[in-house]
Amino acid sequence: MMAVPQVRLLAPCLVSWTALFTLLSLGPSPGCGVRYTADWSSIDARPIPRWFDEAKVGIFVHWGVFSVPGFGQYSEWFWYFWRSQRRADNVAFMKNNYPPEFKYADFAHSFKAEFWNPDSWAEIIQASGAKYVVFTTKHHDGFTNWPSPTSWNWNSVDTGPHRDIVGELAQAIRKRSLHLGLYHSLFEFYNPIFLKDQASGFKTQNFVFEKTLPELVDLVMSYKPDLIWSDGDWMVDDPYWNATSFLAWLYNDSPVKDVIVTNDRWGKNCACKHGGYYNCADRYTPGTLPDHKWEKCQAIDTRSWGYRRDMKLSDLMDLPSIIKDMVYVVAMGGNYLLNIGPMADGMIAPAFEERLRGLGAWLGTNGEAIYASKPWRVQTENTTVTVWYTAKNSTVYATMLGWPSKPLALASPKTSGVTQVTLLDYPSMVLKWAPLTQTTGLVVMLPSMPVQPGNAWTLKLEGVA
């Protein structure tokens, strides 16, 4: 059974949340730089640390007790679909495979992570070409993958693996110079303290002060992440979550204040409006160039974020689809956060690993057009094949989705007397080109090219405008 104890001290310098808010209200102190106040006009003015925009590619990892049943669409919501929605497929799954008295909490005893090797995960993630990781420290079922002082007996040290998963993964990730991001759900499906707050119409904030905020501070102080990926905010506006006070502390006084990046899930009124970079919605796909830094989270398994034992190959994005999606996102100024759901035993399914290594192989050749790039004045065109543009300093990159069956026509670049075109696959081979019109564009003569798994190639255009 899940038990929720009283709040305990999380760090010597944090006596209580009342004391913390008192410190926040004092304002700037002598010798300090910019300090942010607990309001959105101030919080939103904070620049997003440069590392995040330059990274471009991250790997999302959903892993927890929900990985044990590993069943049905959005398997990470299994408990809710079974207990509250009584979905027929979830109910039938439990009836056919578990005794009548079986509780969701009982799955924790089978979450043993017996084959989990954090260094192996880190190697696969690094091989994907990703520059940061976002790992689920706690999903909506409330089970914490670290020894949270406010989640007694419902965490990965007290039960299940009996390991500090967040701590071990953080160490492995940092050994490979990857940035550490931590996902944290603000709410929990059936936590009685949250349910009482909900019953009050969220006029009380006991859950926030006894559970949510202490956990966030504990994660920051214990693991010093580079990114906090907040979720579970959608029932109520940000004042309930005391989001601006937490973010003011995070940006002003936390040990990660200069590097930390956050998203926009801090209340149902915040999506695409407030916070750090914008997620807006799962699988967010803007049609025009956004004017704010954003990120698309996308799962390889199109039916779930967590692992599904009933997953089929046809449910998975293939490598060309992943690369197409990522190139679009980066050309539109976003970051691409690609999700995998490991098995309960800690293994990453071979199909997921194959996709990640394939992505890394493609980025090994074409990453120059992705990492630290910026959107160009034109994002895309479809003159011969679909092309997405990125830029870096004075260089323009044109990534082709598919190999043209005839010379490639690019209508957007303006050529000059020093224009040079190369293919990132063969960087020392200068390609022949001719003007498309008198004022703009060019036609590029491409070499013979074998079929490649990613079905995407990048031209490097120098001396164009």
XYZ file of C-alpha atoms in Angstrom:
465
model
C 0.000 0.000 0.000
C 1.130 3.517 -0.708
C 1.690 5.628 2.386
C 2.301 9.356 2.511
C 4.172 10.498 5.647
C 4.639 13.976 6.996
C 7.105 16.322 5.311
C 10.735 15.880 6.318
C 13.611 18.298 5.931
C 15.167 17.962 2.496
C 18.276 20.099 2.860
C 19.896 21.907 5.775
C 19.316 25.313 4.183
C 15.581 24.773 3.711
C 13.872 24.866 7.075
C 10.359 25.102 5.647
C 8.486 26.396 2.653
C 7.336 29.371 4.699
C 10.955 30.254 5.352
C 11.790 29.797 1.704
C 9.053 32.165 0.601
C 10.242 34.678 3.176
C 13.678 34.567 1.590
C 12.135 35.001 -1.840
C 10.270 38.075 -0.715
C 13.456 39.832 0.380
C 14.342 40.663 -3.224
C 17.868 41.419 -4.505
C 20.769 40.992 -2.155
C 24.108 42.844 -2.301
C 26.497 41.467 -4.907
C 23.875 39.414 -6.727
C 23.077 39.674 -10.413
C 19.563 39.620 -11.848
C 17.037 38.184 -9.440
C 13.646 36.919 -10.515
C 10.483 37.610 -8.587
C 7.643 35.161 -8.143
C 5.509 36.402 -11.030
C 5.312 35.416 -14.677
C 6.487 38.735 -16.085
C 9.777 38.244 -14.262
C 10.067 34.451 -14.643
C 9.300 34.585 -18.375
C 12.033 37.181 -18.922
C 14.777 34.752 -17.916
C 16.865 33.725 -20.949
C 16.903 30.007 -21.700
C 20.448 28.698 -21.148
C 22.326 28.349 -24.408
C 23.159 24.667 -24.023
C 19.535 23.678 -24.546
C 19.098 25.413 -27.893
C 22.392 24.017 -29.144
C 21.625 20.445 -28.039
C 18.621 20.005 -30.374
C 18.118 16.288 -29.672
C 17.153 14.548 -26.436
C 15.916 11.123 -25.358
C 12.827 10.797 -23.161
C 12.618 7.690 -20.936
C 9.368 6.503 -19.322
C 10.057 3.732 -16.803
C 8.390 2.730 -13.575
C 5.890 0.376 -11.945
C 3.592 0.832 -14.953
C 6.242 -1.002 -17.004
C 5.320 -4.237 -15.197
C 1.792 -4.679 -16.591
C 3.092 -2.990 -19.737
C -0.290 -3.200 -21.368
C -2.618 -1.154 -23.539
C -2.552 2.241 -25.138
C -0.659 4.722 -22.950
C 0.508 1.979 -20.607
C 1.837 4.574 -18.140
C -1.837 5.368 -17.402
C -2.687 1.712 -16.747
C -3.777 2.226 -13.116
C -6.197 5.020 -14.006
C -7.650 3.207 -17.022
C -8.172 0.059 -14.944
C -9.430 1.604 -11.700
C -11.295 4.757 -12.749
C -12.264 4.348 -16.391
C -12.769 0.579 -16.166
C -11.658 0.170 -19.756
C -12.761 -3.202 -21.005
C -9.343 -4.273 -22.296
C -7.582 -3.319 -19.052
C -10.222 -5.009 -16.894
C -10.054 -8.160 -19.007
C -6.249 -8.153 -18.838
C -6.322 -8.112 -15.039
C -9.116 -10.674 -14.802
C -7.310 -13.101 -17.095
C -3.833 -12.735 -15.592
C -4.084 -11.758 -11.909
C -6.130 -12.826 -8.880
C -9.195 -10.745 -7.891
C -7.517 -9.248 -4.823
C -4.492 -7.994 -6.791
C -3.796 -4.262 -6.355
C -1.786 -1.907 -8.548
C 0.694 -1.461 -5.701
C 1.463 -5.181 -5.946
C 3.089 -4.587 -9.329
C 5.922 -2.833 -7.489
C 7.181 -6.167 -6.157
C 7.761 -7.285 -9.760
C 9.513 -4.065 -10.750
C 12.914 -5.573 -9.983
C 15.032 -4.059 -12.770
C 17.068 -7.269 -12.665
C 18.830 -6.584 -15.964
C 19.134 -2.826 -15.596
C 22.571 -1.417 -16.289
C 22.628 2.399 -16.253
C 25.943 2.476 -18.109
C 24.409 0.423 -20.905
C 21.506 2.875 -21.143
C 23.922 5.789 -21.217
C 25.940 4.178 -24.008
C 22.841 3.601 -26.150
C 21.604 7.143 -25.546
C 24.985 8.612 -26.417
C 25.056 6.439 -29.556
C 21.717 7.990 -30.595
C 23.381 11.366 -31.022
C 21.216 12.904 -28.287
C 22.776 15.582 -26.100
C 20.374 15.337 -23.158
C 18.148 12.833 -21.380
C 14.800 13.389 -19.671
C 14.031 10.581 -17.222
C 10.789 9.953 -15.331
C 11.543 10.388 -11.646
C 7.828 10.029 -10.860
C 4.804 9.546 -13.093
C 1.160 10.036 -12.161
C 1.008 6.803 -10.120
C 3.229 8.499 -7.530
C 5.973 5.850 -7.447
C 9.316 7.613 -7.197
C 12.470 6.292 -8.837
C 14.565 7.759 -6.037
C 14.272 7.564 -2.230
C 11.882 10.478 -1.881
C 11.437 11.310 1.822
C 7.763 12.049 1.129
C 7.032 8.748 -0.633
C 7.706 6.219 2.091
C 7.444 2.608 0.906
C 6.387 3.720 -2.582
C 9.799 4.316 -4.093
C 12.530 2.355 -5.851
C 14.740 2.008 -2.766
C 12.115 0.817 -0.276
C 10.567 -1.643 -2.737
C 11.034 -3.078 -6.223
C 14.626 -2.612 -7.438
C 15.901 -1.385 -4.043
C 18.121 1.042 -5.956
C 18.330 4.788 -6.352
C 17.543 4.706 -10.057
C 17.746 8.459 -10.573
C 21.082 8.674 -8.801
C 22.654 5.775 -10.660
C 21.410 6.973 -14.042
C 22.546 10.537 -13.333
C 26.062 9.292 -12.670
C 26.129 7.173 -15.836
C 24.726 9.967 -17.994
C 27.225 12.523 -16.754
C 30.158 10.195 -17.350
C 29.295 10.554 -21.050
C 28.969 14.361 -20.875
C 25.223 14.290 -21.517
C 22.851 16.771 -19.897
C 20.529 15.365 -17.218
C 16.826 16.188 -17.377
C 14.307 14.995 -14.793
C 10.600 14.530 -15.497
C 8.336 14.987 -12.479
C 4.554 14.774 -12.260
C 3.067 17.479 -10.070
C 0.018 15.386 -9.170
C -0.703 11.736 -8.346
C -3.804 9.811 -9.393
C -4.935 8.581 -5.987
C -2.831 10.312 -3.351
C -5.352 11.038 -0.560
C -3.856 14.449 0.181
C -4.250 15.501 -3.443
C -7.797 14.125 -3.544
C -8.697 16.226 -0.497
C -7.295 19.341 -2.165
C -9.285 18.478 -5.266
C -12.451 17.985 -3.230
C -11.987 21.472 -1.772
C -11.941 22.917 -5.266
C -8.195 23.365 -4.805
C -8.773 25.966 -2.102
C -6.325 24.016 0.073
C -2.740 23.318 -0.986
C -1.713 20.581 1.408
C -0.524 18.277 -1.354
C 1.621 20.993 -2.903
C 3.385 21.869 0.341
C 3.649 18.335 1.717
C 4.505 16.475 -1.479
C 5.030 18.337 -4.764
C 7.356 21.148 -3.737
C 9.447 19.111 -1.282
C 10.003 16.511 -3.983
C 11.040 19.087 -6.571
C 13.498 20.663 -4.163
C 14.830 17.248 -3.144
C 15.473 16.370 -6.804
C 17.280 19.649 -7.389
C 19.402 19.445 -4.261
C 20.189 15.732 -4.582
C 20.868 15.381 -8.318
C 21.426 18.915 -9.613
C 19.673 18.409 -12.966
C 20.168 20.594 -16.027
C 16.466 20.411 -16.914
C 13.157 19.930 -15.102
C 10.352 18.556 -17.260
C 7.193 19.288 -15.297
C 3.888 17.516 -16.028
C 0.564 16.677 -14.400
C -0.441 20.320 -14.058
C -3.577 20.404 -16.182
C -6.337 20.296 -13.556
C -5.738 23.705 -12.013
C -3.986 27.022 -12.665
C -0.452 27.716 -11.477
C -1.253 29.510 -8.160
C -2.305 26.164 -6.663
C 1.071 24.661 -7.542
C 2.954 27.725 -6.237
C 4.881 27.481 -9.480
C 6.288 30.989 -9.663
C 7.674 30.802 -6.130
C 9.410 27.524 -6.891
C 10.803 28.833 -10.183
C 12.034 32.033 -8.524
C 13.952 29.929 -5.999
C 15.212 27.658 -8.793
C 16.478 30.573 -10.901
C 17.829 32.673 -8.022
C 19.221 30.476 -5.299
C 19.320 26.814 -6.287
C 22.651 25.108 -7.037
C 21.626 24.851 -10.722
C 20.348 28.407 -11.132
C 22.669 29.253 -14.044
C 22.171 26.096 -16.137
C 18.662 24.874 -15.339
C 16.067 24.720 -18.109
C 12.336 24.257 -17.522
C 9.282 23.714 -19.667
C 5.802 25.284 -19.586
C 3.726 22.748 -17.616
C 3.226 24.621 -14.362
C -0.574 25.017 -14.414
C -3.408 24.588 -16.888
C -3.069 28.260 -17.833
C 0.639 28.005 -18.677
C 0.972 25.861 -21.803
C 2.560 27.847 -24.630
C 2.499 30.957 -22.410
C 4.659 30.718 -19.299
C 7.749 28.993 -17.966
C 10.926 28.190 -19.866
C 10.682 26.638 -23.307
C 7.284 25.572 -24.628
C 5.963 22.009 -24.954
C 2.422 23.290 -25.573
C 1.061 19.731 -25.949
C 2.338 16.204 -26.460
C 3.610 15.824 -30.020
C 3.211 19.578 -30.595
C 3.563 20.319 -34.310
C 3.389 24.044 -35.185
C 2.564 24.998 -38.748
C 4.593 28.200 -38.737
C 7.881 29.238 -37.151
C 7.246 29.850 -33.407
C 8.654 33.007 -31.823
C 9.673 31.192 -28.628
C 11.973 28.249 -27.980
C 9.987 25.013 -28.061
C 10.340 21.250 -27.950
C 8.427 18.384 -29.505
C 8.169 15.210 -27.459
C 7.456 12.190 -29.629
C 7.353 8.487 -28.778
C 8.823 5.836 -31.069
C 5.848 3.693 -30.033
C 3.009 5.789 -31.414
C 0.528 4.245 -28.958
C 2.349 4.713 -25.667
C 5.115 6.426 -23.730
C 5.644 3.496 -21.380
C 6.607 0.025 -22.585
C 3.841 -2.228 -23.900
C 4.172 -5.987 -23.961
C 1.481 -5.968 -26.671
C 3.483 -3.573 -28.854
C 3.669 -4.425 -32.577
C 6.309 -3.431 -35.082
C 3.670 -1.589 -37.110
C 3.042 0.666 -34.084
C 6.602 2.000 -34.187
C 8.030 4.926 -36.101
C 10.623 3.736 -38.589
C 13.972 5.481 -38.921
C 13.052 7.651 -41.958
C 9.939 8.865 -40.088
C 11.991 9.771 -37.013
C 14.587 11.664 -39.066
C 11.888 13.446 -41.064
C 10.181 14.528 -37.837
C 13.413 15.642 -36.184
C 14.609 17.646 -39.202
C 11.275 19.439 -39.398
C 11.393 20.293 -35.684
C 14.944 21.654 -35.821
C 14.241 23.668 -38.977
C 11.326 25.229 -37.093
C 13.572 26.226 -34.190
C 12.600 23.415 -31.843
C 14.284 20.612 -29.943
C 13.344 16.991 -30.577
C 12.729 14.771 -27.532
C 12.345 11.163 -28.678
C 10.797 8.737 -26.194
C 11.498 5.112 -25.377
C 9.825 2.928 -22.758
C 12.191 0.285 -21.335
C 10.918 -3.064 -20.111
C 10.316 -3.629 -16.414
C 13.505 -5.709 -16.158
C 15.565 -2.741 -17.358
C 16.206 -3.871 -20.916
C 15.634 -1.521 -23.846
C 13.686 -3.367 -26.533
C 15.906 -4.192 -29.540
C 13.530 -2.319 -31.854
C 14.013 0.860 -29.793
C 17.765 0.382 -29.653
C 17.904 -0.128 -33.409
C 16.049 3.149 -33.985
C 18.324 5.053 -31.587
C 21.534 3.740 -33.089
C 20.207 4.430 -36.588
C 19.434 8.011 -35.608
C 22.930 8.375 -34.193
C 24.510 7.031 -37.359
C 22.595 9.595 -39.413
C 23.561 12.409 -37.057
C 27.165 11.247 -37.215
C 27.162 12.318 -40.854
C 24.570 15.090 -40.876
C 24.759 16.507 -37.348
C 26.524 19.625 -38.616
C 23.150 20.712 -40.011
C 21.381 20.008 -36.704
C 23.444 20.828 -33.611
C 23.700 24.537 -32.742
C 21.848 25.441 -35.933
C 19.269 28.180 -36.341
C 16.144 28.466 -38.481
C 16.892 30.039 -41.857
C 14.821 32.790 -43.474
C 12.976 30.011 -45.351
C 12.113 26.837 -43.458
C 11.120 24.467 -46.263
C 10.381 24.037 -49.945
C 9.265 21.239 -52.227
C 10.626 22.103 -55.681
C 12.078 18.660 -56.470
C 11.853 16.793 -53.161
C 10.898 18.084 -49.725
C 13.782 20.118 -48.313
C 14.171 21.607 -44.846
C 16.651 24.418 -44.252
C 18.810 25.224 -41.246
C 21.641 27.714 -40.890
C 24.814 28.173 -38.880
C 26.750 31.416 -39.120
C 26.930 32.127 -42.885
C 26.328 28.524 -43.967
C 22.955 27.170 -45.080
C 22.041 23.484 -44.929
C 19.374 21.870 -47.102
C 18.259 18.461 -45.857
C 16.534 16.412 -48.545
C 13.883 13.907 -47.488
C 14.474 11.358 -50.197
C 16.958 11.156 -53.046
C 15.909 13.117 -56.170
C 15.404 11.192 -59.387
C 16.694 14.219 -61.335
C 18.969 17.213 -60.625
C 17.884 18.965 -57.447
C 16.289 22.374 -57.862
C 16.415 24.722 -54.866
C 14.335 27.842 -55.369
C 15.121 29.738 -52.177
C 18.911 30.334 -51.939
C 20.376 33.414 -53.589
C 23.696 32.486 -55.137
C 26.865 34.526 -55.550
C 30.211 34.258 -57.281
C 31.623 32.254 -54.377
C 28.740 29.818 -53.913
C 29.938 26.280 -53.174
C 27.829 23.162 -52.679
C 28.910 19.937 -50.978
C 27.131 16.853 -49.657
C 27.802 16.020 -46.016
C 28.258 12.372 -46.975
C 31.201 13.412 -49.187
C 32.436 16.715 -47.714
C 35.526 16.938 -49.914
C 33.555 16.592 -53.169
C 32.467 19.979 -54.562
C 29.247 19.562 -56.547
C 28.446 21.254 -59.829
C 25.525 23.647 -59.877
C 23.824 26.127 -62.195
C 21.531 29.116 -61.591
C 17.843 28.281 -61.496
C 16.772 31.801 -62.531
C 18.545 35.109 -63.052
C 17.784 36.274 -59.514
C 17.541 33.265 -57.232
C 17.828 29.507 -56.904
C 20.158 26.832 -58.183
C 20.129 23.392 -59.759
C 22.573 20.919 -58.205
C 24.068 17.932 -60.005
C 24.139 15.111 -57.470
C 26.430 12.060 -57.493
C 25.175 8.496 -57.471
C 24.152 7.538 -53.976
C 23.351 4.100 -52.514
C 20.153 3.583 -50.585
C 20.540 4.624 -46.947
C 18.404 3.605 -43.942
C 17.500 7.182 -42.987
C 16.424 8.215 -46.505
C 17.639 11.784 -45.899
C 20.743 13.647 -47.090
C 22.103 17.125 -46.410
C 23.637 19.667 -48.758
C 25.983 22.301 -47.361
C 25.556 25.641 -49.157
C 28.278 28.236 -48.693
C 28.247 31.686 -50.214
C 24.469 31.936 -50.484
C 21.974 34.334 -48.982
